[in-house]
mmCIF file with all atom_site columns, C-alpha atoms in Angstrom:
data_model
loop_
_atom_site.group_PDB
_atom_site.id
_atom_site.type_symbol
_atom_site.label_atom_id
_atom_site.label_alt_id
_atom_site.label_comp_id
_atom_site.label_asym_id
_atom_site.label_entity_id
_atom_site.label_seq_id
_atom_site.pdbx_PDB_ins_code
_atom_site.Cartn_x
_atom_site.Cartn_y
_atom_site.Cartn_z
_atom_site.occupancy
_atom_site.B_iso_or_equiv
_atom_site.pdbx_formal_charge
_atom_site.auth_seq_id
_atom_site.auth_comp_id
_atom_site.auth_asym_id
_atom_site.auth_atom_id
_atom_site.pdbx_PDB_model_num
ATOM 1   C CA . UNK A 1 1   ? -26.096 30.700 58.020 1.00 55.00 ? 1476 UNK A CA 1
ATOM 2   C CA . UNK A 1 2   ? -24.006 28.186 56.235 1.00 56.00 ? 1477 UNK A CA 1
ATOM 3   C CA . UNK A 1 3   ? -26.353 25.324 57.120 1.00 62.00 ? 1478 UNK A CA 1
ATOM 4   C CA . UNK A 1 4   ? -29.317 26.972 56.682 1.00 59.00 ? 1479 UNK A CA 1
ATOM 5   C CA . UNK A 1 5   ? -27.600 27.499 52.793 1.00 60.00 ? 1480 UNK A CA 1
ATOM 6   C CA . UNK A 1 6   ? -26.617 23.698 52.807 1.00 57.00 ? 1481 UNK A CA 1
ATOM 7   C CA . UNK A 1 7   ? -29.555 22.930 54.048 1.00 55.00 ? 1482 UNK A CA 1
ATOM 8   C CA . UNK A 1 8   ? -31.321 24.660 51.308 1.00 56.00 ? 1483 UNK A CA 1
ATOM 9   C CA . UNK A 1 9   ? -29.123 23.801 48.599 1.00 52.00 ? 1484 UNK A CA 1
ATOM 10  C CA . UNK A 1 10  ? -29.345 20.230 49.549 1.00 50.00 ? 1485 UNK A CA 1
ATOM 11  C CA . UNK A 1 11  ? -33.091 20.042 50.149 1.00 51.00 ? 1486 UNK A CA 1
ATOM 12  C CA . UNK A 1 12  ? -34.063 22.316 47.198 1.00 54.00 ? 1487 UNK A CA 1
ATOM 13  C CA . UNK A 1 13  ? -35.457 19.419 45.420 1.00 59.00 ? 1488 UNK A CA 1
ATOM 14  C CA . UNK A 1 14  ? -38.538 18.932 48.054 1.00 70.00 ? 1489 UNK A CA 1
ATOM 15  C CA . UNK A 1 15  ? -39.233 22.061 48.751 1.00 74.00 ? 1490 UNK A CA 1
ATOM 16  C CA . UNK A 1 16  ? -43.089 23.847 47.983 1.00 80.00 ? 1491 UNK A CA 1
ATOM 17  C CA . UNK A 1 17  ? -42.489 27.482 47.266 1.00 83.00 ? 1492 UNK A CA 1
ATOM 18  C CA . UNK A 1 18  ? -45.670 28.533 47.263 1.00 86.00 ? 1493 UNK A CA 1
ATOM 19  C CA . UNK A 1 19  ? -47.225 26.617 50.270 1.00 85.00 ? 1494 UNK A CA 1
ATOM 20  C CA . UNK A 1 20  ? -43.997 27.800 52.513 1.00 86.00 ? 1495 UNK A CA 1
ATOM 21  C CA . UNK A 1 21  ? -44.948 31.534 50.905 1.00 87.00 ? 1496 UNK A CA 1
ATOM 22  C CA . UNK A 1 22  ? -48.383 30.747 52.262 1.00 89.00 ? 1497 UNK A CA 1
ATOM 23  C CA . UNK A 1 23  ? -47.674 29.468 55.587 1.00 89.00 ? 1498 UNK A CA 1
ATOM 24  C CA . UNK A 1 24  ? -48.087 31.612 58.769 1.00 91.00 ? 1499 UNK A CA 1
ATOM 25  C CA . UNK A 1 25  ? -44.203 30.992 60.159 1.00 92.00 ? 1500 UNK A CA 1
ATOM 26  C CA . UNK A 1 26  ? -43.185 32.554 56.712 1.00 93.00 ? 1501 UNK A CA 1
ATOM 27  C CA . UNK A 1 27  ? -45.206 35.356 56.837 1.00 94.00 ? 1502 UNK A CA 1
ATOM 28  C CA . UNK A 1 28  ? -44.376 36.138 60.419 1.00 95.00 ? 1503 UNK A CA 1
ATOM 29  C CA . UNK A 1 29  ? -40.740 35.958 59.844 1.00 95.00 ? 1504 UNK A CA 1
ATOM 30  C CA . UNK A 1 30  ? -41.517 38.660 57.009 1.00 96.00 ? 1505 UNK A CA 1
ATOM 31  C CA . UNK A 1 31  ? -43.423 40.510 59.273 1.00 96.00 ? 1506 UNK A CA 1
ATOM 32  C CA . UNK A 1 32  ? -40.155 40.622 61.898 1.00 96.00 ? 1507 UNK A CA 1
ATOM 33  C CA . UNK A 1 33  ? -37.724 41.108 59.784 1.00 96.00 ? 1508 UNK A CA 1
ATOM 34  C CA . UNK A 1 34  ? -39.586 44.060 58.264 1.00 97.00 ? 1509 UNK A CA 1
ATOM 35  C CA . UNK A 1 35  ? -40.495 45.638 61.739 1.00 97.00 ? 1510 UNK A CA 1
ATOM 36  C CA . UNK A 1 36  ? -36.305 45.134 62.807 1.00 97.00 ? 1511 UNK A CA 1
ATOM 37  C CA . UNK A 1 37  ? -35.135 46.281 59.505 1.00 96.00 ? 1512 UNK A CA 1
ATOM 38  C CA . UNK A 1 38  ? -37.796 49.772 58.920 1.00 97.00 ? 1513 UNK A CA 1
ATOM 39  C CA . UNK A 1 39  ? -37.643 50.404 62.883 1.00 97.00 ? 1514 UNK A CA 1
ATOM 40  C CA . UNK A 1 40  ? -33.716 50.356 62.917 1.00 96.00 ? 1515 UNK A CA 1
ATOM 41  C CA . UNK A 1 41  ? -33.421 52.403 59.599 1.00 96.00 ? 1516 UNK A CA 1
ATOM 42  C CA . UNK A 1 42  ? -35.526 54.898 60.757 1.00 97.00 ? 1517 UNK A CA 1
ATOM 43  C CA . UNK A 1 43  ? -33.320 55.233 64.134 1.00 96.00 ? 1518 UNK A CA 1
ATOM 44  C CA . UNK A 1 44  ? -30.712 55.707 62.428 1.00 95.00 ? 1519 UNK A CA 1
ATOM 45  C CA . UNK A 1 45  ? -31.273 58.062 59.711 1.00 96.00 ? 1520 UNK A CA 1
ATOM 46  C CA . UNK A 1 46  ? -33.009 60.138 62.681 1.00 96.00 ? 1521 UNK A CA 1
ATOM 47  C CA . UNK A 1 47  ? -30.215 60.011 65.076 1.00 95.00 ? 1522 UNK A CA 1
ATOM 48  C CA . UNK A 1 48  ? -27.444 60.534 61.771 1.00 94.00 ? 1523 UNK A CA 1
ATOM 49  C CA . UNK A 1 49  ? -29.718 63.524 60.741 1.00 95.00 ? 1524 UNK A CA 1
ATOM 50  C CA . UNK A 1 50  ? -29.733 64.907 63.920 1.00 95.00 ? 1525 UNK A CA 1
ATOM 51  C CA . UNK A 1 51  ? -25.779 65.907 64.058 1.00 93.00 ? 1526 UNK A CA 1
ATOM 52  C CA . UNK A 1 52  ? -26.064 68.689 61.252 1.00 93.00 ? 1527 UNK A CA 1
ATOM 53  C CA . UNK A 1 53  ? -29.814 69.806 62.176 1.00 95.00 ? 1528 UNK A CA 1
ATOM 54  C CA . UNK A 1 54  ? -28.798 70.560 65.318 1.00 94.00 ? 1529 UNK A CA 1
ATOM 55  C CA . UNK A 1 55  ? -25.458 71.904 64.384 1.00 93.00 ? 1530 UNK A CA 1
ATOM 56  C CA . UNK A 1 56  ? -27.288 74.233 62.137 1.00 94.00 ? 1531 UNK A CA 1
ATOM 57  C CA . UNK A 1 57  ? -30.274 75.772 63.375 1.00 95.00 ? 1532 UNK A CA 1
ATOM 58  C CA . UNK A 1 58  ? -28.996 75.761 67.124 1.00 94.00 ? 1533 UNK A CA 1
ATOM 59  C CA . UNK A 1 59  ? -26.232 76.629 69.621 1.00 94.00 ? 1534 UNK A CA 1
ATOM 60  C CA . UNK A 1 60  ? -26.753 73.235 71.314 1.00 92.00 ? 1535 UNK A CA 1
ATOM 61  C CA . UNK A 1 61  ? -23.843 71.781 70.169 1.00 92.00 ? 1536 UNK A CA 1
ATOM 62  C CA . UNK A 1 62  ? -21.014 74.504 70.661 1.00 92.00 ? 1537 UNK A CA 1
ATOM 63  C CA . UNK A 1 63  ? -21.301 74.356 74.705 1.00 94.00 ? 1538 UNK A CA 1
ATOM 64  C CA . UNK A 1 64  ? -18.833 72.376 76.130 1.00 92.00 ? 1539 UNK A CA 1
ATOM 65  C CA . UNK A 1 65  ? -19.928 69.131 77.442 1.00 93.00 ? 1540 UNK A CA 1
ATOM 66  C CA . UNK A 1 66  ? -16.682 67.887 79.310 1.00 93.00 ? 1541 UNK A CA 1
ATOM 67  C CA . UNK A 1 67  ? -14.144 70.752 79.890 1.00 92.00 ? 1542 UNK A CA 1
ATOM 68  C CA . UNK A 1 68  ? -13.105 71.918 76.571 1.00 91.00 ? 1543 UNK A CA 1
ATOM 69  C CA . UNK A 1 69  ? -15.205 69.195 74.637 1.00 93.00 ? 1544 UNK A CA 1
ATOM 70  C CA . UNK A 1 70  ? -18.260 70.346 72.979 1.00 94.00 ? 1545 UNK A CA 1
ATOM 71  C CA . UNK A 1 71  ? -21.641 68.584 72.573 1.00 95.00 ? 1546 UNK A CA 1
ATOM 72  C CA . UNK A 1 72  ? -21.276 68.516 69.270 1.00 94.00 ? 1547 UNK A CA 1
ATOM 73  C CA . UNK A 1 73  ? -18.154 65.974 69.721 1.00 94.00 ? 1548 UNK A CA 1
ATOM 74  C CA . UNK A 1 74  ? -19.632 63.685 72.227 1.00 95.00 ? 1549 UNK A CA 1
ATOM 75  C CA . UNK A 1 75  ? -22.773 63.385 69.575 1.00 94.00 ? 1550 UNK A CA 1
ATOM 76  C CA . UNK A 1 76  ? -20.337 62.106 66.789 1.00 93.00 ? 1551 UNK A CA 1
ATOM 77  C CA . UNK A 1 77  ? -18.502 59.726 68.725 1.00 94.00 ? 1552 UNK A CA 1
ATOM 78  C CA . UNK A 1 78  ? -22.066 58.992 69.657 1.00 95.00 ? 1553 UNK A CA 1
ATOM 79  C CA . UNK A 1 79  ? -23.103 58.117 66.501 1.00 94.00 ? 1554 UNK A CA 1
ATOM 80  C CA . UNK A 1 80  ? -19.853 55.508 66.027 1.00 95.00 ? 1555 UNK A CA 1
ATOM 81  C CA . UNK A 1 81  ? -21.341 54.235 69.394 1.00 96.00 ? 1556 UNK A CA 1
ATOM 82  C CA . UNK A 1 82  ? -24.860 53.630 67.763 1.00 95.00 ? 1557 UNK A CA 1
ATOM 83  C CA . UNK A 1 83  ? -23.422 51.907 64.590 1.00 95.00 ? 1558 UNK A CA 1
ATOM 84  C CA . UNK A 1 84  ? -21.888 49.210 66.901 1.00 97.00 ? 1559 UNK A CA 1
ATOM 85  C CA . UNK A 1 85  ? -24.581 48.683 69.051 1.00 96.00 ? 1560 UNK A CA 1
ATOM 86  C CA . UNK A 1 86  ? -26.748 48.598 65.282 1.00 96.00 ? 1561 UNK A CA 1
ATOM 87  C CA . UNK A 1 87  ? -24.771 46.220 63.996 1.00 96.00 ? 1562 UNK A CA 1
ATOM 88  C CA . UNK A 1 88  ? -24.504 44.157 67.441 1.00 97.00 ? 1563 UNK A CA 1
ATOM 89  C CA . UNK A 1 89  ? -28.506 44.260 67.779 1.00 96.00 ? 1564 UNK A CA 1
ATOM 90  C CA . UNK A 1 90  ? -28.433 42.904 63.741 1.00 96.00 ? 1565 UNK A CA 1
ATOM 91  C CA . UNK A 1 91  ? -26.143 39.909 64.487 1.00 97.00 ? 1566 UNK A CA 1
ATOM 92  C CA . UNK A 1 92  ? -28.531 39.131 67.323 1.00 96.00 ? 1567 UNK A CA 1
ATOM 93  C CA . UNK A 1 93  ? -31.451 39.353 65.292 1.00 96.00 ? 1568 UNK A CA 1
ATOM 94  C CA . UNK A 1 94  ? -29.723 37.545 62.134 1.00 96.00 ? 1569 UNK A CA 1
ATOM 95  C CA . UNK A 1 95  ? -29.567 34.651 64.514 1.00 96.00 ? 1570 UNK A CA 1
ATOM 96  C CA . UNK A 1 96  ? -33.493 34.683 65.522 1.00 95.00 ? 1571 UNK A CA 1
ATOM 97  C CA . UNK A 1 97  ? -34.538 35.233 61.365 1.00 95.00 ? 1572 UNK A CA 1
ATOM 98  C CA . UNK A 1 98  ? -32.075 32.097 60.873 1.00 96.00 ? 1573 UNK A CA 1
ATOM 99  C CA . UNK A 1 99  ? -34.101 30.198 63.525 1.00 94.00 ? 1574 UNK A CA 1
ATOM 100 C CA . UNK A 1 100 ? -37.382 31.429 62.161 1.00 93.00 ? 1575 UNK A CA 1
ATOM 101 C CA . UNK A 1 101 ? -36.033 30.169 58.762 1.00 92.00 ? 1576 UNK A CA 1
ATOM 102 C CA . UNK A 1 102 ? -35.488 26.895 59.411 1.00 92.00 ? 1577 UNK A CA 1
ATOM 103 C CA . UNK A 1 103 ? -38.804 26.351 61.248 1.00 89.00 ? 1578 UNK A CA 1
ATOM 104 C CA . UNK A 1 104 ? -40.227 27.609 58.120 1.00 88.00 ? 1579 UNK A CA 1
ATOM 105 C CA . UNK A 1 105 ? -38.098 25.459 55.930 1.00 86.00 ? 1580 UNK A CA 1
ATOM 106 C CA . UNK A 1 106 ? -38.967 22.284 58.447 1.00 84.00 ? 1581 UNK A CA 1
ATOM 107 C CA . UNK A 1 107 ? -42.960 22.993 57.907 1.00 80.00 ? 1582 UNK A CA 1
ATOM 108 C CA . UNK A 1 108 ? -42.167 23.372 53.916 1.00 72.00 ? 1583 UNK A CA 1
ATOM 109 C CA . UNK A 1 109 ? -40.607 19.567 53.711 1.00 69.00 ? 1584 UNK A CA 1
ATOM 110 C CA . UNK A 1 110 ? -42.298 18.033 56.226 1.00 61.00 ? 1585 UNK A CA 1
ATOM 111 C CA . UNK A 1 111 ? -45.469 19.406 55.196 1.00 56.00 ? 1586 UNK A CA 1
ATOM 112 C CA . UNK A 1 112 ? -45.630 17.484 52.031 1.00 52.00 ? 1587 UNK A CA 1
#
């Protein structure tokens, strides 16, 4: 990421915002950070809902999962288990919109 910003910084000069906005590799890496970013969020806010819905409206929850351990605490250490694996899959992807970027950036100069 620090590059890419150097990169940026140091190119700025060269750079044709509106044919880059127009290119195809731009609007594709829109297109996948938008289907990561709404398709994660809405994961999560599901699976984060999902603890007091089902705590709520049903006995799911209060039967014990592992001896004396209910459901309801294997869901919420669940949910730490989903944040990590969240924010694993976001570092992962951060590294593939990075790529994407500098393609984009590469087409921007060299396209002049």
């Amino acid at each position: 990421m620090m590059e890419l910003n150097e990169q940026i910084v140091v190119q700025n000069e060269s750079l044709n915002y509106e044919e880059i906005a127009a290119s195809e590799t731009f609007k594709e890496l829109l297109v996948a950070k938008k289907r990561f970013t709404l398709s994660t969020t809405v994961f999560f806010i599901s699976f984060a809902l999902l603890l007091p819905v089902l705590a709520f409206y049903t006995n799911l929850l209060t039967k014990p999962a592992i001896g004396a351990v209910s459901w309801a605490w294997v869901f919420a250490f669940a949910q730490f288990a989903m944040t990590w694996i969240i924010c694993h899959l976001y570092v992962k992807k951060a590294a593939e919109f990075d790529e994407m970027a500098k393609q984009v950036l590469s087409q921007g100069i060299g396209g002049r």
